[in-house]
mmCIF file of C-alpha atoms in Angstrom:
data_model
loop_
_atom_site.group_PDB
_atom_site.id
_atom_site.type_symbol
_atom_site.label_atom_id
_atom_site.label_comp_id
_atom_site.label_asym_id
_atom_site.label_seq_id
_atom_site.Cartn_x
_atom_site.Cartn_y
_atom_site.Cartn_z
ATOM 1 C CA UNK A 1 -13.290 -17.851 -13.408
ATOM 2 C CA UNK A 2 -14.421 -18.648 -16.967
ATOM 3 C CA UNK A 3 -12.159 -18.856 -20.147
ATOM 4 C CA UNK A 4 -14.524 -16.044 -21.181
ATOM 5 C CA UNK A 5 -14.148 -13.992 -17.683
ATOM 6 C CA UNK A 6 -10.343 -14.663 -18.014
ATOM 7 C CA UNK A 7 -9.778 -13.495 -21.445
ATOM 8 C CA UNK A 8 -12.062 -10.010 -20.796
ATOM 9 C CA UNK A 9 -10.095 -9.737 -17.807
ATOM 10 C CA UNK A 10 -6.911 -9.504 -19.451
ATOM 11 C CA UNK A 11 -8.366 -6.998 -22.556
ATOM 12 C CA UNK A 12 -9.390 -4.682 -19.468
ATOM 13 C CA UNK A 13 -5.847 -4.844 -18.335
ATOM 14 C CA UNK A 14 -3.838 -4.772 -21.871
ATOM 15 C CA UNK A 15 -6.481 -1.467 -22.900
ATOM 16 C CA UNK A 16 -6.277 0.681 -19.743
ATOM 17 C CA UNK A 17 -3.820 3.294 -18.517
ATOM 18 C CA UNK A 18 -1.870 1.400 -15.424
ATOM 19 C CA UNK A 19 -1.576 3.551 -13.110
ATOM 20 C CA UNK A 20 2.202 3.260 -12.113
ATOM 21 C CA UNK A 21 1.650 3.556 -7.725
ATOM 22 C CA UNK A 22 -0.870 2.024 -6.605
ATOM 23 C CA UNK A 23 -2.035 1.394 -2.876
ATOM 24 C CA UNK A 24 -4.277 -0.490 -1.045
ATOM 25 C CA UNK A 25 -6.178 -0.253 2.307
ATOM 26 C CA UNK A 26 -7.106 -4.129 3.280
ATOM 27 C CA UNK A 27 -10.165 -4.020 4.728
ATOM 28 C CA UNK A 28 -12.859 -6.293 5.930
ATOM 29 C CA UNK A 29 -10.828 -9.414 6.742
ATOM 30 C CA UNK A 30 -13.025 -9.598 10.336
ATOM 31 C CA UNK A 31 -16.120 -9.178 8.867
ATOM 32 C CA UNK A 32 -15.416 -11.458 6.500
ATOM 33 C CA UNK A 33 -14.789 -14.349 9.244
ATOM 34 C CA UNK A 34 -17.500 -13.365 11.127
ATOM 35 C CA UNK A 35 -19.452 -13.714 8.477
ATOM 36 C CA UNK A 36 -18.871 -17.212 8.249
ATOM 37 C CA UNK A 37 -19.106 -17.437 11.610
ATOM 38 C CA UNK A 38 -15.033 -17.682 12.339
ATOM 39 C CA UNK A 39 -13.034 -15.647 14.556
ATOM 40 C CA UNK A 40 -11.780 -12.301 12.825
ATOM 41 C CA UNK A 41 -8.052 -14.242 12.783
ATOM 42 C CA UNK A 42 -9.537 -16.571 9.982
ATOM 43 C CA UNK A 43 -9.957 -13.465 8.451
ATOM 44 C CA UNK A 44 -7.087 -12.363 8.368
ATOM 45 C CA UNK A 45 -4.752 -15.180 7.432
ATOM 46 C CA UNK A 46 -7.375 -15.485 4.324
ATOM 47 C CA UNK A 47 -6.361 -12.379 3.334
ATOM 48 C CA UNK A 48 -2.787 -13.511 2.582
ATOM 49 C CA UNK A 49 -3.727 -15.194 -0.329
ATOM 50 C CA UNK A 50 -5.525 -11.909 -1.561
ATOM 51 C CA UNK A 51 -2.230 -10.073 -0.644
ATOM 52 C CA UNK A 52 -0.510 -12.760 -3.129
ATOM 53 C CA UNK A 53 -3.566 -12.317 -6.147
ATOM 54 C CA UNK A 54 -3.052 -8.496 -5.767
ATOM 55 C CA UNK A 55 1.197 -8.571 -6.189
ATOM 56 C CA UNK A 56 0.650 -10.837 -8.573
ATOM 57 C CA UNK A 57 -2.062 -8.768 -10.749
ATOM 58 C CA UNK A 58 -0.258 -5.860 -10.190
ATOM 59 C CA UNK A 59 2.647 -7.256 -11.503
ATOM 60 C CA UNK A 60 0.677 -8.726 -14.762
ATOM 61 C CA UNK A 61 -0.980 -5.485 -15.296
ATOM 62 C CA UNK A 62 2.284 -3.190 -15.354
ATOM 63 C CA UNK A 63 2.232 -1.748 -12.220
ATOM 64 C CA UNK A 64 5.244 -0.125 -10.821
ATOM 65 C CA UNK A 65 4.519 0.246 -7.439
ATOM 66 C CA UNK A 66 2.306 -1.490 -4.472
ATOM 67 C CA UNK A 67 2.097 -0.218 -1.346
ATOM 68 C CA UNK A 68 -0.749 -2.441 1.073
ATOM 69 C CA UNK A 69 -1.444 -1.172 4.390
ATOM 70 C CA UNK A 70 -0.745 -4.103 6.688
ATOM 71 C CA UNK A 71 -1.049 -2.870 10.054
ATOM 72 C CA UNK A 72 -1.298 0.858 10.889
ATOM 73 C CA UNK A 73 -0.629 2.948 14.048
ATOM 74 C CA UNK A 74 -3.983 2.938 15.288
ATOM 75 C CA UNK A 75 -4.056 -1.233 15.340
ATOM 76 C CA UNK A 76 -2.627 -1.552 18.378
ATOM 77 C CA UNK A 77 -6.025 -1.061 20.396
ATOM 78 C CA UNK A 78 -7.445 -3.800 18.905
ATOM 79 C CA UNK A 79 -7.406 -6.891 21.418
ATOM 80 C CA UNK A 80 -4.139 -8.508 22.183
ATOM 81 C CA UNK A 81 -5.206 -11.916 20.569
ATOM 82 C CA UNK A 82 -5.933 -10.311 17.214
ATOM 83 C CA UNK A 83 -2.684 -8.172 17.117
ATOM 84 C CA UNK A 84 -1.093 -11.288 18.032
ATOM 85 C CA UNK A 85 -2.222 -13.230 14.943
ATOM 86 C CA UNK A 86 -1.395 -10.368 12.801
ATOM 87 C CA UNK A 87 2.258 -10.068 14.238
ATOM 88 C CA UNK A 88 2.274 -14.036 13.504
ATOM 89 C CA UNK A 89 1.336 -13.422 9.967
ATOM 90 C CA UNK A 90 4.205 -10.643 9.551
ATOM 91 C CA UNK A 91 6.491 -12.972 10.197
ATOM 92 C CA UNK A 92 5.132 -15.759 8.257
ATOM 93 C CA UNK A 93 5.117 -13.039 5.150
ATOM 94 C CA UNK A 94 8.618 -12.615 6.091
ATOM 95 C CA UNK A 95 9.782 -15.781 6.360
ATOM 96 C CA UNK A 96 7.899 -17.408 3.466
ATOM 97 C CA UNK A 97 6.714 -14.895 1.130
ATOM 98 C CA UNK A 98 9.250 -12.558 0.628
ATOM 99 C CA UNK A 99 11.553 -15.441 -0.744
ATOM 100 C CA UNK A 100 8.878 -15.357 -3.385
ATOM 101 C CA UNK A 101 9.094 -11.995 -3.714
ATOM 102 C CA UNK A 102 12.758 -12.556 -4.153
ATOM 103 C CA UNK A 103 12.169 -15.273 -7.322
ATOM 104 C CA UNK A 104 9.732 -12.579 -9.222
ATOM 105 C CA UNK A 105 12.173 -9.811 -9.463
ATOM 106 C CA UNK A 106 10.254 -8.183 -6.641
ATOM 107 C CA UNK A 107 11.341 -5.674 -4.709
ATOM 108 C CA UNK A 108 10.096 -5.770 -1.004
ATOM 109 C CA UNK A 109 10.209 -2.999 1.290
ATOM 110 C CA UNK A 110 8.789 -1.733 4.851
ATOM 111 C CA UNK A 111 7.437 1.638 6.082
ATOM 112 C CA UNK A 112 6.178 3.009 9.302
ATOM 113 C CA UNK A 113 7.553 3.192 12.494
ATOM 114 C CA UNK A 114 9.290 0.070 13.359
ATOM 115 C CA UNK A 115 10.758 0.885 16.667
ATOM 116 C CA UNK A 116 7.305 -0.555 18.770
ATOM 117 C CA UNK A 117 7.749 -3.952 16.845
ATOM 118 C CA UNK A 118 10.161 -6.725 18.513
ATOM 119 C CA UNK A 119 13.986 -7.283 17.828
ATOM 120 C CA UNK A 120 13.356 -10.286 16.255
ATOM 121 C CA UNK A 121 10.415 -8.976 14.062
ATOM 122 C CA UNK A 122 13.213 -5.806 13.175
ATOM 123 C CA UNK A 123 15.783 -8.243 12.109
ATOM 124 C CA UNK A 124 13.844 -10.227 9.744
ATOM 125 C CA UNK A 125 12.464 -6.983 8.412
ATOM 126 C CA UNK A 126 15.669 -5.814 7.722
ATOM 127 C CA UNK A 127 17.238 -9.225 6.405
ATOM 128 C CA UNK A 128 14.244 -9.657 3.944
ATOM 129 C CA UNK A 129 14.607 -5.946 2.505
ATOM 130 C CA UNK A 130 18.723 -6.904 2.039
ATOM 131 C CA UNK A 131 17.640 -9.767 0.339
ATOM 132 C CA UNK A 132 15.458 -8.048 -2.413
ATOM 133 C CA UNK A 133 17.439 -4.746 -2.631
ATOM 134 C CA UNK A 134 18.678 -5.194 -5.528
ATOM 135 C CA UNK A 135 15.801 -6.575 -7.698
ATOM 136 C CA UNK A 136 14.620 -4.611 -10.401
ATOM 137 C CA UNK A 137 10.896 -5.249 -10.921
ATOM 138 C CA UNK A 138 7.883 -4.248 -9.035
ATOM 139 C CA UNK A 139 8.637 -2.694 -5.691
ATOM 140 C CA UNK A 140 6.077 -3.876 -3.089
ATOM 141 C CA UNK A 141 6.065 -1.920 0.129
ATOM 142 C CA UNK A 142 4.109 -3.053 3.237
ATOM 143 C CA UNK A 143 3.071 0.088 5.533
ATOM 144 C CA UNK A 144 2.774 -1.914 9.486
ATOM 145 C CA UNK A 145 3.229 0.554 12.047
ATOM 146 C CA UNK A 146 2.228 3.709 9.730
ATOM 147 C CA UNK A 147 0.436 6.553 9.721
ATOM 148 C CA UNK A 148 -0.237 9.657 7.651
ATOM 149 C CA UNK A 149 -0.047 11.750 9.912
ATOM 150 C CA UNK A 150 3.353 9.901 11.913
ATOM 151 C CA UNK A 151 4.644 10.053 7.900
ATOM 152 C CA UNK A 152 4.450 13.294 8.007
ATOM 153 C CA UNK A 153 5.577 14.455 11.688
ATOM 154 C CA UNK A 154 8.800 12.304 11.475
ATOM 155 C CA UNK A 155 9.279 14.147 7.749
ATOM 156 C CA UNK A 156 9.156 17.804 9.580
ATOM 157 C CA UNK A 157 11.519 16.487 12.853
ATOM 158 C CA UNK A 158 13.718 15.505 9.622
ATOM 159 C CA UNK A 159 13.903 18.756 8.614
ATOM 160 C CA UNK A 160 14.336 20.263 12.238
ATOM 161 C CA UNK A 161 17.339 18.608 12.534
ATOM 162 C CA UNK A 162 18.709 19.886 10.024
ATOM 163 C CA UNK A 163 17.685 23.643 10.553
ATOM 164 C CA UNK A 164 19.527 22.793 14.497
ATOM 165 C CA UNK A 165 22.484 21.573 12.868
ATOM 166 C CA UNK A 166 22.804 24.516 10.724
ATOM 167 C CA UNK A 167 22.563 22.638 7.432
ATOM 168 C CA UNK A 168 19.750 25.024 6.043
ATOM 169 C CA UNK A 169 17.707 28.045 7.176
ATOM 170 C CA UNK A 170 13.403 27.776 7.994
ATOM 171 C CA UNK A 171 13.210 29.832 5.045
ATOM 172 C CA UNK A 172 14.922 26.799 2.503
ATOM 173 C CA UNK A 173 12.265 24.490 3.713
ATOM 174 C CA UNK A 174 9.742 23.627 0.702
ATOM 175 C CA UNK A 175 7.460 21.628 0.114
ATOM 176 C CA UNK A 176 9.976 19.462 -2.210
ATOM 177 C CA UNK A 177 12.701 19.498 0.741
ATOM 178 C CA UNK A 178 9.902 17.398 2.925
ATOM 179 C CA UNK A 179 9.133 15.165 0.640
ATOM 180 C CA UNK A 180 12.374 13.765 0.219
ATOM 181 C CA UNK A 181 11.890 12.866 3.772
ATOM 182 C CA UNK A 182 8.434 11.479 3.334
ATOM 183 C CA UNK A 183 8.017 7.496 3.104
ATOM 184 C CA UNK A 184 7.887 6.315 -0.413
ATOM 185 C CA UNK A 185 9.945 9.537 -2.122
ATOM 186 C CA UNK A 186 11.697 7.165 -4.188
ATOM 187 C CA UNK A 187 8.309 5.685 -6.185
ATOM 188 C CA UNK A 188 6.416 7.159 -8.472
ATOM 189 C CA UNK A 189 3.820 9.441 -7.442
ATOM 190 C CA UNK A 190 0.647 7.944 -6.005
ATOM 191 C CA UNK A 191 -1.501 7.256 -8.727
ATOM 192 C CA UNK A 192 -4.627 4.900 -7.190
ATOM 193 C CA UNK A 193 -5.630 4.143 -3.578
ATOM 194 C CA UNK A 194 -8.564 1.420 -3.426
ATOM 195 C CA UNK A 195 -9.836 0.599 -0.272
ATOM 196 C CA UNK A 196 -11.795 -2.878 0.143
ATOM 197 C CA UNK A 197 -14.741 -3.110 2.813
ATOM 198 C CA UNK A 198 -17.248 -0.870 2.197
ATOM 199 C CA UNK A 199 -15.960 2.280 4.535
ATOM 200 C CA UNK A 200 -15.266 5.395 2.657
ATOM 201 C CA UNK A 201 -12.158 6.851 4.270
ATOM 202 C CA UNK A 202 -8.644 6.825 4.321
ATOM 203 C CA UNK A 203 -7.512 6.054 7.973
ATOM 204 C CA UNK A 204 -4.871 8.053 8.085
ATOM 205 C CA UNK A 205 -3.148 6.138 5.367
ATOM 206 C CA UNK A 206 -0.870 7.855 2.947
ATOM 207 C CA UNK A 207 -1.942 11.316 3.617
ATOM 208 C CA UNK A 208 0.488 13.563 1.891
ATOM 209 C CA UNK A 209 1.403 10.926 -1.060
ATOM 210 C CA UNK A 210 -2.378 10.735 -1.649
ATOM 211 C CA UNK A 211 -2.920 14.378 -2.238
ATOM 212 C CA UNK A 212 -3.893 13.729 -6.500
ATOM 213 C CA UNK A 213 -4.123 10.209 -6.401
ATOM 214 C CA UNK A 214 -7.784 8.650 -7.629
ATOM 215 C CA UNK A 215 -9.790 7.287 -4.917
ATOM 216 C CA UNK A 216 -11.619 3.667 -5.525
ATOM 217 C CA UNK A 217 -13.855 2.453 -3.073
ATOM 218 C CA UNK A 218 -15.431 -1.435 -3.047
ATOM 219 C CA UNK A 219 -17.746 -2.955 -0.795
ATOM 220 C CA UNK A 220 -15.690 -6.496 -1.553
ATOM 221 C CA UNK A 221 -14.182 -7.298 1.592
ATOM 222 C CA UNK A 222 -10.266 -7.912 1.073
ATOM 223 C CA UNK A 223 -10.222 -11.843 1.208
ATOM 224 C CA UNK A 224 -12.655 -12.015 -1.469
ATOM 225 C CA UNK A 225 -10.733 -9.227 -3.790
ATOM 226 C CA UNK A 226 -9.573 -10.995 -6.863
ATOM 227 C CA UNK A 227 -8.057 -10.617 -9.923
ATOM 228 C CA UNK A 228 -10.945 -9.050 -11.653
ATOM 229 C CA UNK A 229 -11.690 -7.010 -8.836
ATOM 230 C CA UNK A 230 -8.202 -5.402 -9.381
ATOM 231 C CA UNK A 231 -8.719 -5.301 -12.987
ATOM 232 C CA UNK A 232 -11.940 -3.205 -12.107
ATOM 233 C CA UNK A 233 -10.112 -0.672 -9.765
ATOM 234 C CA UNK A 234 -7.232 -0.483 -12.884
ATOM 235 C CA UNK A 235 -10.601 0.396 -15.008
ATOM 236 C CA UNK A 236 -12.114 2.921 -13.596
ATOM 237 C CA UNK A 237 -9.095 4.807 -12.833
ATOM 238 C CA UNK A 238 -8.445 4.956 -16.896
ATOM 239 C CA UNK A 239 -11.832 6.530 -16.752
ATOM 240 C CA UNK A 240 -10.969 9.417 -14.202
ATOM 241 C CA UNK A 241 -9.732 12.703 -15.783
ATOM 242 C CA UNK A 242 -6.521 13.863 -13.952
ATOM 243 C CA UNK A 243 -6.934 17.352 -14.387
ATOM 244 C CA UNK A 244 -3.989 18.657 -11.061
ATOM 245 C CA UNK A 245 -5.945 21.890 -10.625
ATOM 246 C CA UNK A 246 -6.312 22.814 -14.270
ATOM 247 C CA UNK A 247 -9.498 22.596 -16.209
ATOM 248 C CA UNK A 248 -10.692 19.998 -18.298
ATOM 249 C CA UNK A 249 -10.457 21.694 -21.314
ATOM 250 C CA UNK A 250 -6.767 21.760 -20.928
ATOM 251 C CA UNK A 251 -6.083 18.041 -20.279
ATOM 252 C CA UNK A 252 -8.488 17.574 -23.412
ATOM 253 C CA UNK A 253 -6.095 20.021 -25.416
ATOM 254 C CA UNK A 254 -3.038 18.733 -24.406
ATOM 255 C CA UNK A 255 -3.966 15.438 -25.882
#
């Protein structure tokens, strides 16, 4: 990148309105490897370094949040050598990465259902979100395991219980009551999911904390997303009018 590309780059960033949450769908790492004619595991361990240009612009730009979704429920029909690699790379995240994480100020921080993955993978999962619980920056959370709709299921069971138990009545349960049992309650409200790759969907990612957020689509496949490519998703979502149901003449007003 040029001195020139660099220094518009960081304008775009310094000018826009950050959106505090943002989240990412990582897609195309196979393709990308196959276009090269590499198997789709090259593909994948390239994408760590995009994983690090991301936290990192993120980070730069403000951001309070960054949730990436690493390996979702659906991932396990994939063949047994690719879910292999990716396993391999969680733990290479874990065992390297996150002590970087730790240096930055970075909160780290897993969701999804973690029961499936091994002791050993559980452990370090655990002992690398002790290690970073009490930093104060950006909190990065890696969805492996997840889905929306899981998210959402395991939200209602929470509630279940407690209707069984006698702790509240059917009638107390809101929608605010489930979302305190919904992954991420703690962040800010999702403000931008980008999806790399070219597909136009969501996979099942986020579904209930994605209800308002601003959708940004890219045909860049996720080992070639970049700094600029970031600072492109962060500009067009200060271009979006965030209206949550009213009309446009009222956002306009209230400014």
């Amino acid at each position: 990148m040029s001195k020139a590309d660099n220094l518009t780059n960081q304008l775009l960033v310094s000018e826009a309105k950050v959106p505090q949450h943002v989240a990412i769908i990582m897609d195309g790492n196979g393709r990308w490897a196959q276009l090269r004619g590499k198997k789709r595991a090259a593909g994948h361990k390239s994408g760590v370094e995009s994983v690090r240009t991301s936290v990192a612009a993120a980070g730069k730009a403000g951001v309070k949040a960054l949730t990436l979704f690493a390996f979702s429920s659906e991932n396990w029909q994939r063949p047994e050598s690719e879910v292999s690699v990716l396993m391999d790379l969680f733990m290479f995240v874990l065992t390297r990465e996150v002590k970087r994480l730790h240096k930055n100020d970075i909160k780290f921080n897993v969701i999804g259902d973690l029961s499936k993955f091994s002791s050993k993978l559980q452990k370090m999962i655990k002992e690398s979100e002790a290690l970073t619980a009490e930093n104060t920056g950006m909190v990065l959370s890696v969805a492996a395991n997840y889905g929306g709709r899981w998210d959402i299921t395991y939200a209602a069971k929470k509630l279940a219980e407690k209707v069984e138990r006698q702790e509240i009545t059917a009638a107390e349960i809101t929608e605010a009551s489930l979302n305190e049992h919904i992954s991420l309650a703690e962040l800010p409200e999702l403000d931008l999911l980008i999806r790399t790759g070219g597909d136009y969907r969501i996979s099942n990612f986020l579904l209930w904390q994605a209800a308002y957020a601003e959708l940004y689509f890219t045909d860049v496949l996720w080992p070639d997303f970049n700094e600029i490519e970031f600072t492109k998703a962060i500009t067009v979502f200060d271009q979006r009018e965030r209206r949550f149901g009213k009309t446009g003449e009222q956002v306009t007003n209230k400014n």
